[in-house]
Amino acid sequence: MEPDLETNPSEDPIQPEKANSAGNDPHPPYEFSFQAARTGHRIACLNGKALSSSYDPQKEGLRLAQGLLALARKQEDIRHIIIVGAGSPYLLKALQAEAGEASLEAGPLQISIYEPVPEVYQWICENQSYRMPVIQSRQEALQYVQSRPVLVFPNRSLVQNFAMYRRAFEELDEAAIRRQINLNTLSKFGSLWARNLYANFPRFLGAAELTALKGAGRGKPAIVLGAGPSLSDHLPAIAASPRREDFLVIAVDTALSVCRIHGLEPDFALTVDPQPINFYHMAGESFRRTILLADSASSPLALRRWAGRLIRLQNAFPLSRELARISGHTDLDSLGYGGSVSTNAYDLALYLGCSEVLMVGQDLSFPASKVHASGAALEELWSFREHRLSSRETGNYRQRFSVPVVHLPSETGAVHSNDKLNVFFNWFNRRFSEDTDRIQISLLRTGGVAFTHGQFFQTFSEWESQRVSAVARDNGVEPDIRDPRARLSASGSPSATGRSTTEVGSPASGISIPGLPNLADLPEPAFQKLRQALRLLKEEFQALVDACASEKLLFANLDRLARAIRLAGTGMQREIEELKEQGKLSDDFRMSLKGQAARHARMLHRLLARLDR
């Protein structure tokens, strides 16, 4: 038995001490102490509650180690595991005894442990016989999870009974899920993104950049319109508000057709979806004053008919940044992205400097089996596509059950949602918690999910009345929630035509967004410089195609073709993961890289031909 793992209670009295945070994540102070188990082994306690078995901590560690290794052996694709919460050194000892020290360090299975309690971490580090990686820094643990495919394994007794361990597990598990979603997204949409980026290049040449909007809405409240089923309940009141000039309206693309039906012209609209079906949300929607913020990889079909003002949103795709550099879009600002255009819309409200954000239509579920708001483009599309063998109800069912079902908390218990919407729900919950000091967060009733932060209102009128009263109190006057046009009429100040002198308009109409010269206005020297940069990039991709003929030739040109390799490899995430695992360059990887480089060269050839026309 290791001498530092046991103690005589009479020789080691419990000395409670105040501890700080786990890593860099602030937690309330807690009492940390040691005590003896019935077997005489030393065990750690938080607030007087044992982190290990108070009977036999060694046996508990052995049982946990055996369960973990049994799980790992059933899943052959698992190579990296991070255990959240050791609680004591006994788990490490059991893992090394069961799997062997050499196996854990350099074998096919690599296990690390994240221990967020500093005192437990120090206790483990005092025993030099354990070489298994033990992480105490929150940032280091997140970096580990985000840099490779990892199974996040909870020490269940700690995660279930201690909030500190539970938060640590949830954060790492969410990071691992986000990483996998990003990889899946790149694998699924990588080729589509590349095609859209090249196709959109001429369209975005004259577009403004996001930095033009920084602080443009300072002091104003923003209403963010999602396309959830509850949007239909609240939009008529928002559209009819006599105080329209007092707030900014930010709408996602899926809500635009619903806004048009109710006569509401948003100040800002956002579109980020690269899929061609997004065209249906934007077809025919070109509001006169609305500013459209479009991802540089969004569907070219969706942008084709937009005649209003346009802002180019930066994309994390390396090719997007390279094309932005060539076109002169140097702004590095970007909006937070949680997988849904609604997350971009929420972050835009913060970027504008708004004082309050009111979330509308954020159901993130399927209340009453509904998928979208009434009037949404894809809902109305069924009026044309429906036939005897493909009904609206069948399409609705497929949308609700195509992704694994998850039940999320609601005001009435639980509501039917799915894995995809759960990711957005967690993103909003996390951001609402982080942003409470930056912006006042309000939400309108949805019948869907219930967020843990923010003030809820049953109707838009209730929110508007509360806001008018709050503004009046701040100004030291009696609140008057009547229609402002009615107040003007009562005060005897109508215009000569009998109309109100107050015009309800769009606040965004006064926002100036200077853009770059579009293709038609580009001076000839600037056009030739842009064309030359694209031609050089095309030649690099063609050189990469030639270099992929052999492994020796590819390695000889790695430095010269580094940019082309980085850009072409973005759509090869699965192959890159396999390359990391195998540690060598396979012929399959080389052929995949050659194919991607050839595709980029062809698309650049077409882009240059379009610019010359």
PDB file of N, CA and C in Angstrom, residues 7 294 318 364 437:
ATOM      1  N   THR A   7      -3.456   7.097   5.928  1.00  0.00           N
ATOM      2  CA  THR A   7      -3.060   7.952   7.036  1.00  0.00           C
ATOM      3  C   THR A   7      -3.673   7.441   8.316  1.00  0.00           C
ATOM      4  N   ALA A 294     -25.193  38.524 -44.649  1.00  0.00           N
ATOM      5  CA  ALA A 294     -25.127  37.201 -45.267  1.00  0.00           C
ATOM      6  C   ALA A 294     -23.751  36.591 -45.073  1.00  0.00           C
ATOM      7  N   PRO A 318     -11.214  28.550 -43.887  1.00  0.00           N
ATOM      8  CA  PRO A 318      -9.989  29.247 -44.318  1.00  0.00           C
ATOM      9  C   PRO A 318     -10.107  29.883 -45.701  1.00  0.00           C
ATOM     10  N   LEU A 364     -37.468  26.225 -30.096  1.00  0.00           N
ATOM     11  CA  LEU A 364     -36.458  25.159 -30.056  1.00  0.00           C
ATOM     12  C   LEU A 364     -37.085  23.805 -29.722  1.00  0.00           C
ATOM     13  N   ASP A 437     -24.818  40.614 -17.481  1.00  0.00           N
ATOM     14  CA  ASP A 437     -24.251  41.897 -17.066  1.00  0.00           C
ATOM     15  C   ASP A 437     -24.097  42.865 -18.241  1.00  0.00           C
TER      16      ASP A 437
END
